[in-house]
Amino acid sequence: MNERILELKNITKDFIGVRALNDVSFDVKKGEVHSIIGENGAGKTTLMKVLSGAYPCTSYDGEILCKGDTQHFHTPRHAKEAGIEMIYQEVHLIPELSVIENIMVGDIRRKMGFMVDWNAMESDAKRILDEVGLDIDPEEKARKLSTSQQQMVAIAKSTIKKPMVLVLDEPTSSLTNNEKENLFKIINKLKNLGISSIYISHKIEEVIEISDRISIMRDGNIIKTLEQKDFDIDNIITLMVGRTLDNRYPARKKMPGDEVLRVESLTVPHPYIKDRKLVQDVSFSLKKGEVLGIGGLVGAGRSELVNAIFGYLKPEPEYKIFIEGEERRIDSIKSAIKNGIALLTEDRRATGIIPALSIRENATIVSLKKMSKYGVISHTKEKEILNDYIGKLNIKANDTETRIKTLSGGNQQKVVMSKWLIQKPKVMILDEPTRGIDVGAKFEIYNLINALTEEGMSFIIISSELPELLGMCDRFIVLCNGRITAGFDQCEATEDRIVAAATGVSIKNANKN
């Protein structure tokens, strides 16, 4: 495993007024997993776009060598031809094509020289799906798959031609624990075949688990490359953020007040399958200044529950919602916002931001009435209000007119938060708020949540990271198959008890709600 099959030498990449990569050198050995970790904006994505040909060789200084030969990647196709396969965090499948067609696109099997050999394509697709452990109908349309299934299809697609180097950008951000373990088995299988992986993730524990080497980036530089024997979580965090974080979850002042939200008997029917319920007879309450965590496995009904509360999904009519003791009918997103409820969705790319618009336009889109007079929007007022939140949330951007798609994931998430904070909601629902965000940005968001609860705002947090729930929440409810199976105060909650309740195991002395 000492043969260097890929080298990036002295890569320097500038944007207008910003140096994104500063004389970066990085190499990959045959059959190893070399991970890159760093805060949002550290330069990881830029470096991978250089490697994948998304940034042409004429746009940066330095060189790329594959097996000792200098390469000139003008397009992503050139990088693929050199054996570099990229799997992005945002899955790029064609929604209206089947799983088979998505996997085999670009590698069409033919017979008699011109006819598509559908039998051969189906056979190959099934074999590849078996290799990644994905039990789905290969004829199914991609749009009908869950986010995690789409991610696994993208991974399956990338392994067809057995690339020299597989680049995985936040590959487990939408995967369950079982799917993650399956992915690790695939990566290790590829290692045995001599295929190398570049693994990018903010989840330090899983990076340590899968990696042979780890390179830490900060401010466009590679700070240090660690061998396996030197892996240490605290040291990696310090190298990433340039300072010591004594506690990954800041201490909270717990001062819950009167009830701000109560949900009674909420049931959400499946939109397509008759007699199937996504959420069944759920009741809970939330107090002013409180943080309520919702635990459960993927598919337990967590996102469906909060989307129904926010008016995006239609529950069955028997439910009741009370805001500060008064019953309210929330049957649309507009009525939810009017009643002081905000929702930061699970998938910021799909439902949180409008990539082509600026930071200003994304942040003020639901508050235009506050920014206008006699129907005319005041851009000056927009910028004044937004600049205040840019400072409070430490959003890193050149100016408010910067397109949001150019920001790092953490800064995009902060812009989405500012969009709702401008509304000054009573209740903010955060669905996977730190997915794909580095440890430094997470800490800033945790501090912001604490500061806002002290001002009286209440939060509901859904997170698949149990340490995050346990570190930030005052109280918990756990869902399994659409029902609440347990409720805990912070002093009672442990990872074991939450997992047991999430899998339907009975818990003695568990408090309901």
Coordinates of N, CA, C and O in Angstrom, one line a residue, residues 345-502:
T345 N -35.8 22.6 7.3 CA -36.1 21.3 6.8 C -34.8 20.4 6.8 O -33.7 20.9 6.8
E346 N -35.0 19.1 6.6 CA -34.0 18.1 6.6 C -33.0 18.3 5.5 O -31.8 18.2 5.6
D347 N -33.5 18.6 4.3 CA -32.7 18.7 3.1 C -32.6 20.2 2.6 O -33.5 20.7 1.9
R348 N -31.6 20.9 3.1 CA -31.6 22.4 2.8 C -31.4 22.6 1.3 O -31.9 23.6 0.8
R349 N -30.8 21.8 0.6 CA -30.6 22.0 -0.9 C -31.9 21.9 -1.6 O -32.2 22.7 -2.5
A350 N -32.8 20.9 -1.2 CA -34.0 20.7 -1.9 C -35.1 21.6 -1.5 O -35.9 22.1 -2.3
T351 N -35.2 21.9 -0.2 CA -36.3 22.6 0.3 C -36.0 23.8 1.2 O -36.9 24.5 1.7
G352 N -34.7 24.1 1.4 CA -34.3 25.1 2.3 C -33.8 26.4 1.6 O -34.1 27.5 2.1
I353 N -33.1 26.2 0.5 CA -32.6 27.4 -0.2 C -33.0 27.4 -1.7 O -33.4 26.3 -2.2
I354 N -32.8 28.5 -2.3 CA -33.0 28.6 -3.8 C -31.6 28.9 -4.3 O -31.1 30.1 -4.2
P355 N -30.9 27.9 -4.8 CA -29.5 28.1 -5.1 C -29.1 29.3 -6.0 O -28.0 29.9 -5.8
A356 N -30.0 29.6 -7.0 CA -29.6 30.6 -7.9 C -29.8 32.0 -7.4 O -29.3 33.0 -7.9
L357 N -30.4 32.2 -6.2 CA -30.7 33.5 -5.6 C -29.5 33.9 -4.6 O -28.8 33.0 -4.2
S358 N -29.5 35.1 -4.3 CA -28.5 35.7 -3.4 C -28.8 35.3 -1.9 O -29.9 34.9 -1.6
I359 N -27.8 35.6 -1.1 CA -28.0 35.5 0.4 C -29.2 36.3 0.8 O -30.1 35.9 1.5
R360 N -29.2 37.6 0.3 CA -30.3 38.5 0.7 C -31.7 38.0 0.3 O -32.6 38.0 1.1
E361 N -31.8 37.5 -0.9 CA -33.1 37.0 -1.4 C -33.5 35.8 -0.7 O -34.7 35.6 -0.4
N362 N -32.6 34.9 -0.4 CA -33.0 33.7 0.4 C -33.4 34.0 1.8 O -34.3 33.4 2.3
A363 N -32.7 34.9 2.4 CA -32.9 35.2 3.8 C -34.2 36.0 4.1 O -34.9 35.9 5.1
T364 N -34.6 36.8 3.1 CA -35.8 37.7 3.3 C -37.1 37.2 2.6 O -38.1 37.9 2.6
I365 N -37.0 36.1 1.9 CA -38.1 35.7 1.0 C -39.4 35.4 1.7 O -40.5 35.6 1.2
V366 N -39.4 35.1 3.0 CA -40.6 34.9 3.8 C -41.0 36.1 4.6 O -42.0 36.1 5.3
S367 N -40.2 37.2 4.5 CA -40.4 38.4 5.3 C -40.6 39.6 4.5 O -40.3 40.7 5.0
L368 N -41.0 39.5 3.2 CA -41.0 40.6 2.3 C -41.9 41.7 2.8 O -41.7 42.9 2.5
K369 N -43.0 41.4 3.5 CA -43.9 42.4 4.0 C -43.2 43.3 5.0 O -43.5 44.5 5.1
K370 N -42.3 42.7 5.8 CA -41.5 43.6 6.8 C -40.5 44.5 6.0 O -40.1 45.5 6.6
M371 N -40.2 44.1 4.8 CA -39.2 44.9 4.1 C -39.8 45.9 3.1 O -39.1 46.5 2.3
S372 N -41.1 46.0 3.0 CA -41.7 46.8 2.0 C -42.7 47.8 2.6 O -43.2 47.7 3.7
K373 N -42.9 48.8 1.7 CA -43.8 49.9 2.1 C -44.6 50.2 0.8 O -44.1 50.4 -0.2
Y374 N -46.0 50.2 1.0 CA -46.9 50.4 -0.1 C -46.6 49.4 -1.3 O -46.7 49.7 -2.4
G375 N -46.2 48.2 -0.9 CA -45.9 47.1 -1.9 C -44.6 47.2 -2.6 O -44.3 46.4 -3.4
V376 N -43.7 48.2 -2.2 CA -42.4 48.3 -2.8 C -41.4 47.8 -1.8 O -41.3 48.3 -0.6
I377 N -40.5 46.9 -2.2 CA -39.5 46.3 -1.3 C -38.4 47.3 -1.2 O -37.8 47.8 -2.2
S378 N -37.9 47.5 0.0 CA -36.8 48.4 0.3 C -35.5 47.5 0.4 O -35.4 46.8 1.5
H379 N -34.7 47.5 -0.6 CA -33.5 46.7 -0.5 C -32.5 47.2 0.6 O -31.8 46.5 1.2
T380 N -32.6 48.5 0.9 CA -31.8 49.1 2.0 C -32.2 48.5 3.3 O -31.4 48.1 4.1
K381 N -33.5 48.4 3.5 CA -34.0 47.8 4.8 C -33.7 46.3 4.8 O -33.3 45.8 5.9
E382 N -33.8 45.6 3.7 CA -33.4 44.2 3.6 C -32.0 44.0 4.1 O -31.7 43.1 4.9
K383 N -31.1 44.8 3.6 CA -29.6 44.7 3.9 C -29.4 45.0 5.3 O -28.5 44.4 6.0
E384 N -30.1 46.1 5.9 CA -29.9 46.5 7.3 C -30.2 45.3 8.2 O -29.5 45.0 9.1
I385 N -31.4 44.7 8.0 CA -31.9 43.6 8.8 C -31.0 42.4 8.7 O -30.6 41.8 9.7
L386 N -30.6 42.1 7.4 CA -29.8 40.9 7.2 C -28.4 41.0 7.7 O -27.9 40.1 8.3
N387 N -27.8 42.2 7.6 CA -26.5 42.4 8.1 C -26.4 42.2 9.6 O -25.4 41.7 10.1
D388 N -27.5 42.5 10.3 CA -27.5 42.2 11.7 C -27.4 40.8 12.0 O -26.7 40.3 12.9
Y389 N -28.2 39.9 11.2 CA -28.1 38.5 11.4 C -26.8 37.9 10.9 O -26.4 36.8 11.4
I390 N -26.2 38.4 9.9 CA -24.9 38.0 9.4 C -23.9 38.1 10.5 O -23.1 37.2 10.7
G391 N -24.0 39.2 11.3 CA -23.1 39.3 12.4 C -23.4 38.4 13.5 O -22.5 37.7 14.1
K392 N -24.7 38.2 13.9 CA -25.1 37.3 15.0 C -24.8 35.9 14.7 O -24.4 35.1 15.6
L393 N -24.9 35.5 13.4 CA -24.7 34.1 13.1 C -23.3 33.8 12.5 O -23.0 32.7 12.2
N394 N -22.5 34.8 12.4 CA -21.2 34.7 11.9 C -21.2 34.0 10.5 O -20.4 33.1 10.3
I395 N -22.0 34.5 9.6 CA -22.1 34.0 8.3 C -20.9 34.6 7.5 O -20.7 35.8 7.4
K396 N -20.1 33.7 6.9 CA -18.9 34.1 6.1 C -19.3 34.2 4.7 O -19.5 33.2 4.0
A397 N -19.3 35.5 4.2 CA -19.6 35.7 2.8 C -19.1 37.1 2.4 O -18.9 38.0 3.3
N398 N -18.8 37.3 1.2 CA -18.2 38.6 0.7 C -19.3 39.7 0.9 O -18.9 40.8 1.4
D399 N -20.5 39.5 0.5 CA -21.6 40.5 0.8 C -22.9 39.8 0.6 O -23.0 38.6 0.3
T400 N -24.0 40.5 0.9 CA -25.4 39.9 0.8 C -25.8 39.5 -0.6 O -26.8 38.8 -0.7
E401 N -25.1 40.0 -1.6 CA -25.5 39.7 -3.0 C -24.8 38.4 -3.5 O -25.1 38.0 -4.6
T402 N -24.0 37.8 -2.7 CA -23.3 36.6 -3.1 C -24.4 35.5 -3.2 O -25.3 35.3 -2.4
R403 N -24.3 34.7 -4.3 CA -25.2 33.6 -4.5 C -25.0 32.6 -3.4 O -23.9 32.2 -3.1
I404 N -26.1 32.1 -2.9 CA -26.1 31.2 -1.7 C -25.4 29.9 -2.1 O -24.8 29.2 -1.2
K405 N -25.5 29.5 -3.3 CA -25.0 28.2 -3.7 C -23.4 28.2 -3.6 O -22.8 27.1 -3.6
T406 N -22.8 29.3 -3.6 CA -21.3 29.4 -3.5 C -20.8 29.2 -2.1 O -19.6 29.1 -1.8
L407 N -21.8 29.3 -1.1 CA -21.4 29.2 0.3 C -21.1 27.8 0.7 O -21.7 26.8 0.1
S408 N -20.4 27.6 1.8 CA -20.2 26.3 2.4 C -21.6 25.8 3.0 O -22.5 26.6 3.3
G409 N -21.7 24.5 3.3 CA -22.9 24.0 3.9 C -23.3 24.6 5.2 O -24.5 24.9 5.4
G410 N -22.3 24.9 6.0 CA -22.6 25.5 7.3 C -23.1 26.9 7.2 O -24.0 27.3 7.9
N411 N -22.5 27.7 6.3 CA -23.0 29.0 6.1 C -24.4 29.1 5.4 O -25.2 29.9 5.7
Q412 N -24.6 28.1 4.5 CA -26.0 28.0 3.9 C -27.0 27.8 5.0 O -28.1 28.4 5.0
Q413 N -26.7 26.9 6.0 CA -27.6 26.5 7.0 C -27.8 27.8 7.9 O -29.0 28.0 8.3
K414 N -26.8 28.6 8.1 CA -27.0 29.8 8.9 C -27.9 30.8 8.2 O -28.7 31.5 8.9
V415 N -27.8 30.9 6.9 CA -28.7 31.8 6.1 C -30.1 31.3 6.3 O -31.0 32.1 6.5
V416 N -30.3 30.0 6.2 CA -31.7 29.4 6.3 C -32.2 29.8 7.7 O -33.4 30.1 7.9
M417 N -31.4 29.6 8.7 CA -31.8 30.0 10.1 C -32.2 31.5 10.2 O -33.2 31.8 10.8
S418 N -31.4 32.3 9.6 CA -31.6 33.8 9.6 C -33.0 34.1 8.9 O -33.7 35.0 9.4
K419 N -33.3 33.3 7.9 CA -34.6 33.5 7.2 C -35.8 33.4 8.2 O -36.7 34.2 8.1
W420 N -35.7 32.4 9.1 CA -36.7 32.2 10.0 C -36.6 33.1 11.2 O -37.6 33.5 11.8
L421 N -35.4 33.4 11.6 CA -35.2 34.3 12.8 C -35.7 35.7 12.6 O -36.2 36.3 13.5
I422 N -35.7 36.1 11.3 CA -36.2 37.4 11.0 C -37.7 37.5 11.3 O -38.3 38.5 11.6
Q423 N -38.4 36.3 11.2 CA -39.8 36.2 11.4 C -40.1 36.3 12.9 O -41.3 36.4 13.3
K424 N -39.1 36.1 13.8 CA -39.2 36.0 15.2 C -40.3 35.0 15.7 O -41.3 35.3 16.3
P425 N -40.1 33.7 15.3 CA -41.1 32.7 15.7 C -41.1 32.4 17.1 O -40.1 32.6 17.9
K426 N -42.2 31.8 17.6 CA -42.3 31.3 19.0 C -41.6 29.9 19.1 O -41.0 29.6 20.1
V427 N -41.8 29.1 18.0 CA -41.3 27.8 18.0 C -40.5 27.6 16.7 O -41.0 27.8 15.6
M428 N -39.3 27.1 16.8 CA -38.5 26.8 15.7 C -38.2 25.3 15.7 O -37.7 24.8 16.6
I429 N -38.6 24.7 14.6 CA -38.3 23.2 14.4 C -37.1 23.0 13.6 O -37.0 23.6 12.4
L430 N -36.1 22.3 14.1 CA -34.9 22.0 13.3 C -34.8 20.5 13.0 O -34.6 19.7 13.9
D431 N -34.9 20.2 11.7 CA -34.8 18.8 11.3 C -33.4 18.5 10.8 O -33.0 19.0 9.7
E432 N -32.6 17.8 11.5 CA -31.2 17.5 11.2 C -30.5 18.8 10.9 O -29.9 19.0 9.9
P433 N -30.4 19.7 11.9 CA -29.9 21.0 11.7 C -28.4 21.1 11.4 O -27.9 22.0 10.8
T434 N -27.6 20.0 11.8 CA -26.2 20.1 11.6 C -25.6 19.0 10.7 O -24.5 18.7 10.7
R435 N -26.5 18.5 9.9 CA -26.1 17.5 8.9 C -25.2 18.1 7.9 O -25.5 19.1 7.3
G436 N -24.0 17.5 7.7 CA -23.0 18.0 6.7 C -22.3 19.3 7.1 O -21.8 20.0 6.3
I437 N -22.3 19.6 8.5 CA -21.7 20.8 9.0 C -20.6 20.4 9.9 O -20.6 19.5 10.7
D438 N -19.5 21.2 9.8 CA -18.3 20.9 10.6 C -18.5 21.2 12.1 O -19.4 21.9 12.5
V439 N -17.5 20.7 12.9 CA -17.7 20.8 14.3 C -17.7 22.3 14.8 O -18.4 22.6 15.8
G440 N -16.9 23.2 14.2 CA -16.9 24.6 14.6 C -18.2 25.2 14.3 O -18.8 26.0 15.2
A441 N -18.8 25.0 13.1 CA -20.1 25.6 12.8 C -21.2 25.0 13.7 O -22.2 25.7 14.1
K442 N -21.1 23.7 14.0 CA -22.1 23.1 14.9 C -22.1 23.9 16.3 O -23.1 24.2 16.8
F443 N -20.9 24.1 16.8 CA -20.8 24.8 18.1 C -21.4 26.1 18.1 O -22.1 26.6 19.0
E444 N -21.2 26.9 17.0 CA -21.9 28.2 16.8 C -23.4 28.1 16.8 O -24.1 28.9 17.4
I445 N -23.9 27.1 16.1 CA -25.4 26.9 16.1 C -25.9 26.5 17.5 O -26.9 27.0 17.9
Y446 N -25.2 25.6 18.2 CA -25.6 25.3 19.5 C -25.6 26.5 20.5 O -26.6 26.7 21.2
N447 N -24.6 27.3 20.4 CA -24.6 28.6 21.2 C -25.8 29.5 20.8 O -26.4 30.1 21.7
L448 N -26.1 29.6 19.5 CA -27.2 30.4 19.1 C -28.5 29.9 19.7 O -29.4 30.6 20.1
I449 N -28.7 28.5 19.6 CA -29.9 27.9 20.2 C -30.0 28.3 21.7 O -31.1 28.7 22.1
N450 N -28.9 28.2 22.4 CA -29.0 28.5 23.8 C -29.3 29.9 24.1 O -30.1 30.3 25.0
A451 N -28.7 30.8 23.3 CA -29.0 32.3 23.4 C -30.5 32.6 23.2 O -31.1 33.3 23.9
L452 N -31.0 31.9 22.1 CA -32.4 32.2 21.8 C -33.4 31.6 22.8 O -34.5 32.2 23.0
T453 N -33.1 30.5 23.4 CA -34.0 29.9 24.4 C -34.0 30.8 25.7 O -35.0 31.0 26.3
E454 N -32.9 31.5 25.9 CA -32.8 32.4 27.1 C -33.7 33.6 26.8 O -34.2 34.3 27.7
E455 N -33.9 33.9 25.5 CA -34.8 35.0 25.1 C -36.3 34.6 25.0 O -37.2 35.4 24.8
G456 N -36.5 33.2 25.3 CA -37.9 32.7 25.3 C -38.3 31.9 24.1 O -39.5 31.4 24.0
M457 N -37.4 31.8 23.1 CA -37.8 31.0 21.9 C -37.7 29.5 22.3 O -36.9 29.1 23.1
S458 N -38.6 28.7 21.7 CA -38.6 27.2 22.0 C -38.2 26.5 20.7 O -38.4 26.9 19.6
F459 N -37.6 25.3 20.9 CA -37.1 24.5 19.8 C -37.5 23.1 19.9 O -37.7 22.5 21.0
I460 N -37.8 22.5 18.7 CA -37.9 21.1 18.5 C -36.8 20.6 17.6 O -36.6 21.2 16.5
I461 N -36.0 19.7 18.1 CA -34.8 19.2 17.3 C -35.0 17.8 16.9 O -35.2 16.9 17.8
I462 N -34.9 17.5 15.7 CA -34.7 16.1 15.2 C -33.3 15.9 14.8 O -32.7 16.7 14.0
S463 N -32.7 14.8 15.3 CA -31.3 14.5 14.9 C -31.0 13.1 15.0 O -31.5 12.4 15.9
S464 N -30.3 12.6 13.9 CA -29.9 11.2 13.9 C -28.6 10.9 14.8 O -28.2 9.8 15.0
E465 N -28.0 12.0 15.2 CA -26.8 11.9 16.0 C -27.3 12.0 17.5 O -27.5 13.1 18.0
L466 N -27.3 10.8 18.2 CA -27.8 10.8 19.5 C -27.0 11.7 20.5 O -27.6 12.3 21.4
P467 N -25.7 11.7 20.4 CA -24.9 12.6 21.3 C -25.4 14.1 21.2 O -25.4 14.8 22.2
E468 N -25.7 14.5 19.9 CA -26.2 15.9 19.7 C -27.6 16.1 20.5 O -27.7 17.1 21.2
L469 N -28.5 15.1 20.3 CA -29.8 15.2 21.1 C -29.5 15.3 22.6 O -30.1 16.2 23.3
L470 N -28.7 14.4 23.1 CA -28.5 14.3 24.5 C -27.7 15.6 25.0 O -27.9 16.0 26.1
G471 N -26.9 16.1 24.1 CA -26.1 17.3 24.6 C -26.9 18.6 24.5 O -26.5 19.6 25.2
M472 N -28.0 18.7 23.7 CA -28.7 19.9 23.5 C -30.1 20.0 24.0 O -30.6 21.1 24.2
C473 N -30.7 18.9 24.3 CA -32.2 18.9 24.6 C -32.5 18.8 26.1 O -31.8 18.1 26.8
D474 N -33.6 19.4 26.5 CA -34.1 19.3 27.9 C -35.0 18.1 28.1 O -35.1 17.6 29.2
R475 N -35.6 17.7 27.1 CA -36.6 16.6 27.2 C -36.7 15.9 25.8 O -36.3 16.5 24.8
F476 N -37.2 14.6 25.8 CA -37.2 13.8 24.6 C -38.5 13.1 24.5 O -39.1 12.6 25.5
I477 N -38.9 12.9 23.2 CA -39.9 11.9 22.9 C -39.3 11.0 21.8 O -38.4 11.5 21.0
V478 N -39.6 9.8 21.8 CA -39.1 8.8 20.8 C -40.2 8.2 20.0 O -41.2 7.7 20.6
L479 N -40.0 8.1 18.7 CA -41.0 7.6 17.8 C -40.5 6.2 17.2 O -39.3 6.0 17.0
C480 N -41.4 5.3 17.1 CA -41.2 4.0 16.4 C -42.5 3.7 15.6 O -43.6 3.7 16.2
N481 N -42.3 3.5 14.3 CA -43.5 3.2 13.5 C -44.6 4.2 13.6 O -45.8 3.8 13.7
G482 N -44.2 5.5 13.7 CA -45.2 6.5 13.7 C -45.8 6.8 15.1 O -46.7 7.7 15.2
R483 N -45.5 6.1 16.1 CA -46.1 6.3 17.5 C -45.0 6.7 18.5 O -43.8 6.3 18.3
I484 N -45.4 7.4 19.5 CA -44.5 7.7 20.6 C -44.4 6.4 21.5 O -45.4 5.9 22.0
T485 N -43.1 6.0 21.6 CA -42.9 4.8 22.4 C -42.3 5.1 23.8 O -42.3 4.2 24.7
A486 N -41.8 6.3 23.9 CA -41.2 6.7 25.2 C -41.0 8.2 25.3 O -40.9 8.9 24.3
G487 N -40.9 8.7 26.5 CA -40.5 10.1 26.7 C -39.6 10.2 27.9 O -39.8 9.4 28.9
F488 N -38.6 11.0 27.8 CA -37.6 11.1 28.9 C -37.3 12.6 29.2 O -37.2 13.4 28.3
D489 N -37.0 12.8 30.5 CA -36.4 14.1 30.9 C -34.9 13.9 30.6 O -34.4 12.7 30.5
Q490 N -34.1 15.0 30.6 CA -32.7 14.9 30.3 C -32.0 14.0 31.3 O -31.1 13.2 31.0
C491 N -32.4 14.0 32.6 CA -31.7 13.3 33.6 C -31.9 11.7 33.4 O -31.1 10.9 33.9
E492 N -33.0 11.4 32.7 CA -33.3 9.9 32.5 C -32.7 9.4 31.2 O -32.6 8.2 31.1
A493 N -32.4 10.3 30.3 CA -32.1 9.8 28.9 C -30.7 9.3 28.8 O -29.8 9.9 29.3
T494 N -30.6 8.2 28.1 CA -29.2 7.7 27.7 C -29.4 7.2 26.2 O -30.5 7.0 25.7
E495 N -28.2 7.0 25.6 CA -28.3 6.5 24.2 C -29.0 5.1 24.2 O -29.8 4.9 23.3
D496 N -28.7 4.3 25.1 CA -29.2 2.9 25.1 C -30.8 3.0 25.2 O -31.5 2.2 24.6
R497 N -31.3 3.8 26.1 CA -32.7 3.9 26.3 C -33.4 4.5 25.1 O -34.5 4.0 24.7
I498 N -32.8 5.5 24.5 CA -33.4 6.1 23.3 C -33.4 5.1 22.1 O -34.4 4.9 21.4
V499 N -32.3 4.3 21.9 CA -32.2 3.3 20.9 C -33.2 2.2 21.1 O -33.9 1.7 20.2
A500 N -33.4 1.8 22.4 CA -34.3 0.7 22.7 C -35.7 1.2 22.4 O -36.5 0.4 21.8
A501 N -36.1 2.4 22.8 CA -37.4 2.9 22.5 C -37.6 3.1 21.0 O -38.7 2.8 20.4
A502 N -36.6 3.5 20.2 CA -36.7 3.7 18.8 C -36.9 2.4 18.0 O -37.4 2.3 16.9

